[in-house]
Short mmCIF file of C-alpha atoms (C1' of nucleotides) in Angstrom, two decimals:
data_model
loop_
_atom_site.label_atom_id
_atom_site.label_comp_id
_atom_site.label_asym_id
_atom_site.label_seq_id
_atom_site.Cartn_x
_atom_site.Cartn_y
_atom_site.Cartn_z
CA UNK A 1 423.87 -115.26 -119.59
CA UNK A 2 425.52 -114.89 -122.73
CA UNK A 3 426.05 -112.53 -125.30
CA UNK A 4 423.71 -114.06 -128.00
CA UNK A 5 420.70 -113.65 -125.86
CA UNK A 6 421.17 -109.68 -125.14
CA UNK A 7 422.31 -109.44 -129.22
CA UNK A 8 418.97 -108.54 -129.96
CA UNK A 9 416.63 -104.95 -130.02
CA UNK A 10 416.11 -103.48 -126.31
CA UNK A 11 412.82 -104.42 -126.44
CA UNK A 12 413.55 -107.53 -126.70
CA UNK A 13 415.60 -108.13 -124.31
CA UNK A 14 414.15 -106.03 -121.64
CA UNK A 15 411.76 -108.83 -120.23
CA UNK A 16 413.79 -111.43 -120.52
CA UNK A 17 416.41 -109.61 -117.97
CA UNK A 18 413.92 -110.36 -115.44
CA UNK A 19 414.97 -112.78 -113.21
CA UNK A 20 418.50 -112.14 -114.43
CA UNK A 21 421.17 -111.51 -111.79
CA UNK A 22 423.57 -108.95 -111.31
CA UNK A 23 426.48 -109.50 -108.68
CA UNK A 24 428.77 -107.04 -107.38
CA UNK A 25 432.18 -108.02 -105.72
CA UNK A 26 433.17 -105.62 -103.65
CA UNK A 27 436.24 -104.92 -101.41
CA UNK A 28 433.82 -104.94 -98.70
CA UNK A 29 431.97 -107.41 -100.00
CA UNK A 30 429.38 -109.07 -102.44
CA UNK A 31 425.95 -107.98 -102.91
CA UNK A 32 423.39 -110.24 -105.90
CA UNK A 33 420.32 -108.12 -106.73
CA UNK A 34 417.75 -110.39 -108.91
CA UNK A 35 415.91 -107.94 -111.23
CA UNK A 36 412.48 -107.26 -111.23
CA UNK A 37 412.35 -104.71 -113.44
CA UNK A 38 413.45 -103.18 -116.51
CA UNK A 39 413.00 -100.86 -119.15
CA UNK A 40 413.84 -100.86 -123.16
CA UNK A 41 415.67 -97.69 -124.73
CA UNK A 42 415.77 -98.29 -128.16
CA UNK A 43 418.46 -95.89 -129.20
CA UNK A 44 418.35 -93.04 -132.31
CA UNK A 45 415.02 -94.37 -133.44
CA UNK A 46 413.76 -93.38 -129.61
CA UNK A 47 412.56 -89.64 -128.40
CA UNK A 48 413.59 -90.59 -124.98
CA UNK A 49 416.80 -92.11 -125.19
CA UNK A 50 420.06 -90.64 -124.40
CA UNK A 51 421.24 -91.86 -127.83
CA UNK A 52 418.51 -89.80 -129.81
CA UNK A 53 420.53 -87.50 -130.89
CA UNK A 54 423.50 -89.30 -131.66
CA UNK A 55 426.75 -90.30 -130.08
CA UNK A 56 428.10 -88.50 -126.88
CA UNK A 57 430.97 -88.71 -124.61
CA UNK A 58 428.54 -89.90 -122.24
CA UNK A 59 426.07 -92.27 -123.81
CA UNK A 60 429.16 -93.81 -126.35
CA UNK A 61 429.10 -97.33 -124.21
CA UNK A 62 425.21 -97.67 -125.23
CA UNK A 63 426.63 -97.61 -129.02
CA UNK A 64 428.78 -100.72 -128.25
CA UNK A 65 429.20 -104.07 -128.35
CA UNK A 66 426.27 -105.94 -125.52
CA UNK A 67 426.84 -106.98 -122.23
CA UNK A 68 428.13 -103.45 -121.33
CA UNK A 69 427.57 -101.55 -118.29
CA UNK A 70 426.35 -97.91 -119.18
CA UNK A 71 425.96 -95.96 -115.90
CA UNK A 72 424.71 -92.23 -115.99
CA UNK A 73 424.51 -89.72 -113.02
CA UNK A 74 420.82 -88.71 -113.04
CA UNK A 75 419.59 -85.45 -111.69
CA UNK A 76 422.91 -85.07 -109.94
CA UNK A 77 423.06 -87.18 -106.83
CA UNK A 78 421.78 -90.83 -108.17
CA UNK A 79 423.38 -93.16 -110.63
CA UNK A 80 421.54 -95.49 -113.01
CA UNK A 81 422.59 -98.67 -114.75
CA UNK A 82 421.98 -99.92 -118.28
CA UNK A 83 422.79 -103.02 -120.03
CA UNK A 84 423.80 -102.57 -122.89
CA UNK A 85 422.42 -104.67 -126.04
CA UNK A 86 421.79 -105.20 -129.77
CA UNK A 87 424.41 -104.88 -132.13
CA UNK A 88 427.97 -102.92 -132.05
CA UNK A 89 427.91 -99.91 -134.02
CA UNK A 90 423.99 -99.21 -133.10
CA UNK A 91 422.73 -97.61 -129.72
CA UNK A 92 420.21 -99.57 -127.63
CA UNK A 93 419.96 -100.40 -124.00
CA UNK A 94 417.67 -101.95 -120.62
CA UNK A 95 417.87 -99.63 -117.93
CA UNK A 96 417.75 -101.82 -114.85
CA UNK A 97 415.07 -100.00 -112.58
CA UNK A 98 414.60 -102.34 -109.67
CA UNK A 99 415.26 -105.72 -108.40
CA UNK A 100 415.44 -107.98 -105.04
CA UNK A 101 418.51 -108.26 -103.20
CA UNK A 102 419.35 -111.78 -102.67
CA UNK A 103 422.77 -111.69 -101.19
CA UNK A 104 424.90 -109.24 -98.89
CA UNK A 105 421.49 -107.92 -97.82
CA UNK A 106 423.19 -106.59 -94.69
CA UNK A 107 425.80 -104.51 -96.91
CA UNK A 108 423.20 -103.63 -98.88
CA UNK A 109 420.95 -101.82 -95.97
CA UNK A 110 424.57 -100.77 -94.62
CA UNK A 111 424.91 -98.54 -98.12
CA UNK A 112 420.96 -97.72 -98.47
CA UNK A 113 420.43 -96.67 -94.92
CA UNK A 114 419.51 -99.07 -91.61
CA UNK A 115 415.75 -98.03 -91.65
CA UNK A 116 414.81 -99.19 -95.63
CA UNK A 117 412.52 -102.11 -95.48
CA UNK A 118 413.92 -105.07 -97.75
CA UNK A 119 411.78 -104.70 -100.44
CA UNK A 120 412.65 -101.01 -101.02
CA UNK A 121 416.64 -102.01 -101.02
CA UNK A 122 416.90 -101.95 -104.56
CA UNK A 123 413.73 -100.72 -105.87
CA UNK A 124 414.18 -97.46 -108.33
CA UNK A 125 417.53 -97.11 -110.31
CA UNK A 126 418.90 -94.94 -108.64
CA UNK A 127 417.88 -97.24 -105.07
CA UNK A 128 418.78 -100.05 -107.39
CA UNK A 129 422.81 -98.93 -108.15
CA UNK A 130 423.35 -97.34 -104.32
CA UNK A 131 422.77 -101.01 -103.15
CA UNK A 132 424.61 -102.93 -105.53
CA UNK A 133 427.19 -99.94 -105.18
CA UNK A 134 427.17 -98.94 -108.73
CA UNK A 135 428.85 -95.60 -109.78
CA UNK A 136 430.80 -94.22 -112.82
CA UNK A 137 433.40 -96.23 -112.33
CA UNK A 138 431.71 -99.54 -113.52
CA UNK A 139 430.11 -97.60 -116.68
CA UNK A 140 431.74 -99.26 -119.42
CA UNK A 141 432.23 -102.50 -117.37
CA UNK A 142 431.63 -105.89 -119.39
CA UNK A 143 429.32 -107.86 -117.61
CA UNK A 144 429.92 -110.92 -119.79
CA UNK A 145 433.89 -111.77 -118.54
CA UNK A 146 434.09 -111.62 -115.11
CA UNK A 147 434.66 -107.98 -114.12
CA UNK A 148 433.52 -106.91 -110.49
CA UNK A 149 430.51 -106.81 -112.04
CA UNK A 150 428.63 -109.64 -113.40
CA UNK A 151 425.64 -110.49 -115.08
CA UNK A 152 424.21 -113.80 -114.48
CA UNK A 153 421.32 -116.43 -115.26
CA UNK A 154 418.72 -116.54 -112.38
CA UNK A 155 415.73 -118.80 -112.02
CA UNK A 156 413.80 -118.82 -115.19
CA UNK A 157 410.24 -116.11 -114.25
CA UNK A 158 407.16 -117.60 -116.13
CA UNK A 159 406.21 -115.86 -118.78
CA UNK A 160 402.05 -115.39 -117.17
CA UNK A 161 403.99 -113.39 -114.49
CA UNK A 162 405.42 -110.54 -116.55
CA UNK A 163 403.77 -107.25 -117.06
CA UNK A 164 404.45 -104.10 -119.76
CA UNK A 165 403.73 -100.73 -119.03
CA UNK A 166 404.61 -97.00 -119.86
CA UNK A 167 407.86 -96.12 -119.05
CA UNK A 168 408.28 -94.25 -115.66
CA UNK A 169 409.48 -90.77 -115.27
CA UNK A 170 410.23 -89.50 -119.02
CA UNK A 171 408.82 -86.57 -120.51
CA UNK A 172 409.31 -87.61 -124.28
CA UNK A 173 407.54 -91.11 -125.66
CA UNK A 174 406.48 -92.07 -122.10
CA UNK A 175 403.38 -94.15 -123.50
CA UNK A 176 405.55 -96.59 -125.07
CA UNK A 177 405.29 -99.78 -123.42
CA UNK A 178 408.86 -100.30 -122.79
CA UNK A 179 408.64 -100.97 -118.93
CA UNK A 180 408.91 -104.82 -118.15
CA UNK A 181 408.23 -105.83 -114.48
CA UNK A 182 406.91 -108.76 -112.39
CA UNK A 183 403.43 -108.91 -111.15
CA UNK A 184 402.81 -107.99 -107.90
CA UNK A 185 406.37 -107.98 -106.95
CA UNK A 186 406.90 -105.54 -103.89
CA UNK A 187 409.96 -104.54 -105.18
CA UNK A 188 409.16 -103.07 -108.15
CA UNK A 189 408.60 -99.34 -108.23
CA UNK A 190 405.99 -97.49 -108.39
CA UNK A 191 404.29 -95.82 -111.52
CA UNK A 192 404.71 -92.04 -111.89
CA UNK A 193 404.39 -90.04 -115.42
CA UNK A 194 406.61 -87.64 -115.15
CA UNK A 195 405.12 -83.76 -114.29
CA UNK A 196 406.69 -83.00 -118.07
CA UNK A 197 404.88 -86.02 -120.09
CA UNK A 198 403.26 -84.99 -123.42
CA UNK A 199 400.96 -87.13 -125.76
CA UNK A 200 403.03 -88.45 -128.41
CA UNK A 201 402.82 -91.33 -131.35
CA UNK A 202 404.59 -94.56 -131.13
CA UNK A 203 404.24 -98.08 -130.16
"C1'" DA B 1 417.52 -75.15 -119.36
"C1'" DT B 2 416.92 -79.94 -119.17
"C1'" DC B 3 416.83 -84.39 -116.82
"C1'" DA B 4 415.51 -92.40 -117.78
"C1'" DC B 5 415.39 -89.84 -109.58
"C1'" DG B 6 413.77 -89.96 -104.84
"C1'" DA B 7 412.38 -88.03 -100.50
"C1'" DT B 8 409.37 -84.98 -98.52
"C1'" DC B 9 406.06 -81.79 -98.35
"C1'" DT B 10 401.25 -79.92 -99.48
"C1'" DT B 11 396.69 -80.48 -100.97
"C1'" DT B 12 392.49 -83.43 -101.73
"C1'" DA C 1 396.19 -90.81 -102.61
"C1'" DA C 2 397.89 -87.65 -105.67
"C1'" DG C 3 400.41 -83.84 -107.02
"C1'" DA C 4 404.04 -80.35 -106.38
"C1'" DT C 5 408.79 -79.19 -104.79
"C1'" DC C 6 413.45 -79.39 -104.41
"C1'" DG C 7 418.23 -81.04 -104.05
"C1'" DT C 8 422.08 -81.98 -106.98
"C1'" DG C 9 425.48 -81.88 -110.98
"C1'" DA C 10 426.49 -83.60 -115.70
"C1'" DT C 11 425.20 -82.58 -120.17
"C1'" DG C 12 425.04 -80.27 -124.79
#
DNA sequence: ATCACGATCTTT
DNA sequence: AAGATCGTGATG
């Protein structure tokens, strides 16, 4: 994976994360999650971004260079993972919402809980970064030089297999159909509009 | 007060 | 199956 192909709109490079790989060298080991699914947040120009309203302490790695790491505490107890992408300067990022584990399974259930079936390891952000053992500490992280954690190619997914969708969970611009995920892939979550979702105009 | 979540509970 | 509830803490 390199830079050039996440140097684009998060849009853009929301699908083609799919299939992409994201490895995690632990002290107590390595854990490869193969993503499944993904969703675009376009930055200012988006109602439910964390960058809509400009730059924060928190969401300042999503106005950097790509191939960043921008993790976020949601809701208070889970953490979620962006990649960053697009240019330096402007705000836009993939939030990586669920993918297959595909090696250090066992550490993997050992951090998610003994009784989670394998296709649930890593499926939800929040499911997603416990099992790849993602927290604050990585935000910032670039994925691109060989950091703990890296972002790699995977096997190429064809094209007839991906799917768009409205984006899960958001109460602002939840039509938009920034969600990217496999078809019939058992570890992809499941579709919920949020309790808070109201009509609104975009693409 | 809100929230890019997830597990669990209640109601159809 | 679908919808409501709640825990939890950072954020602005």
């Amino acid at each position: 994976m390199n830079v050039g192909n996440l140097a684009h709109p998060a849009e853009e490079v929301a699908p083609k994360l799919l299939g992409a790989v994201l490895t995690h060298e632990a002290p107590e080991g390595a854990v490869s999650i193969t993503i499944t699914e993904t969703e675009a947040y376009s930055g200012t120009a988006d109602p439910a971004s964390h960058a809509y309203r400009g730059r924060t302490p928190r969401n300042a790695v999503m106005f950097g260079p790509a191939g960043r790491l921008y993790v976020y505490r949601s809701h208070g107890l889970h953490w979620c993972a962006n990649i960053v992408t697009g240019t330096d300067g402007i705000a836009s990022a993939v939030l990586v919402r669920a993918g297959r584990v595909v090696e250090g399974e066992d550490l993997a259930r050992k951090r998610r809980g003994e009784k989670v079936e394998t296709p649930r390891l890593a499926r939800g952000p929040g499911n997603f970064c416990q099992a790849l053992g993602i927290t604050a500490e990585h935000n910032g992280t670039d994925l691109l030089t060989g950091a703990s954690v890296v972002l790699s190619e995977g096997e190429p997914v064809p094209a007839e297999l991906i799917r768009a969708g409205p984006r899960v969970g958001v109460s602002r611009a939840h039509d938009w159909q920034h969600r990217f995920y496999l078809a019939d892939d058992p570890t992809v979550s499941a579709y919920r509009l949020s309790p808070r979702a109201k009509p609104s105009a975009g693409a």
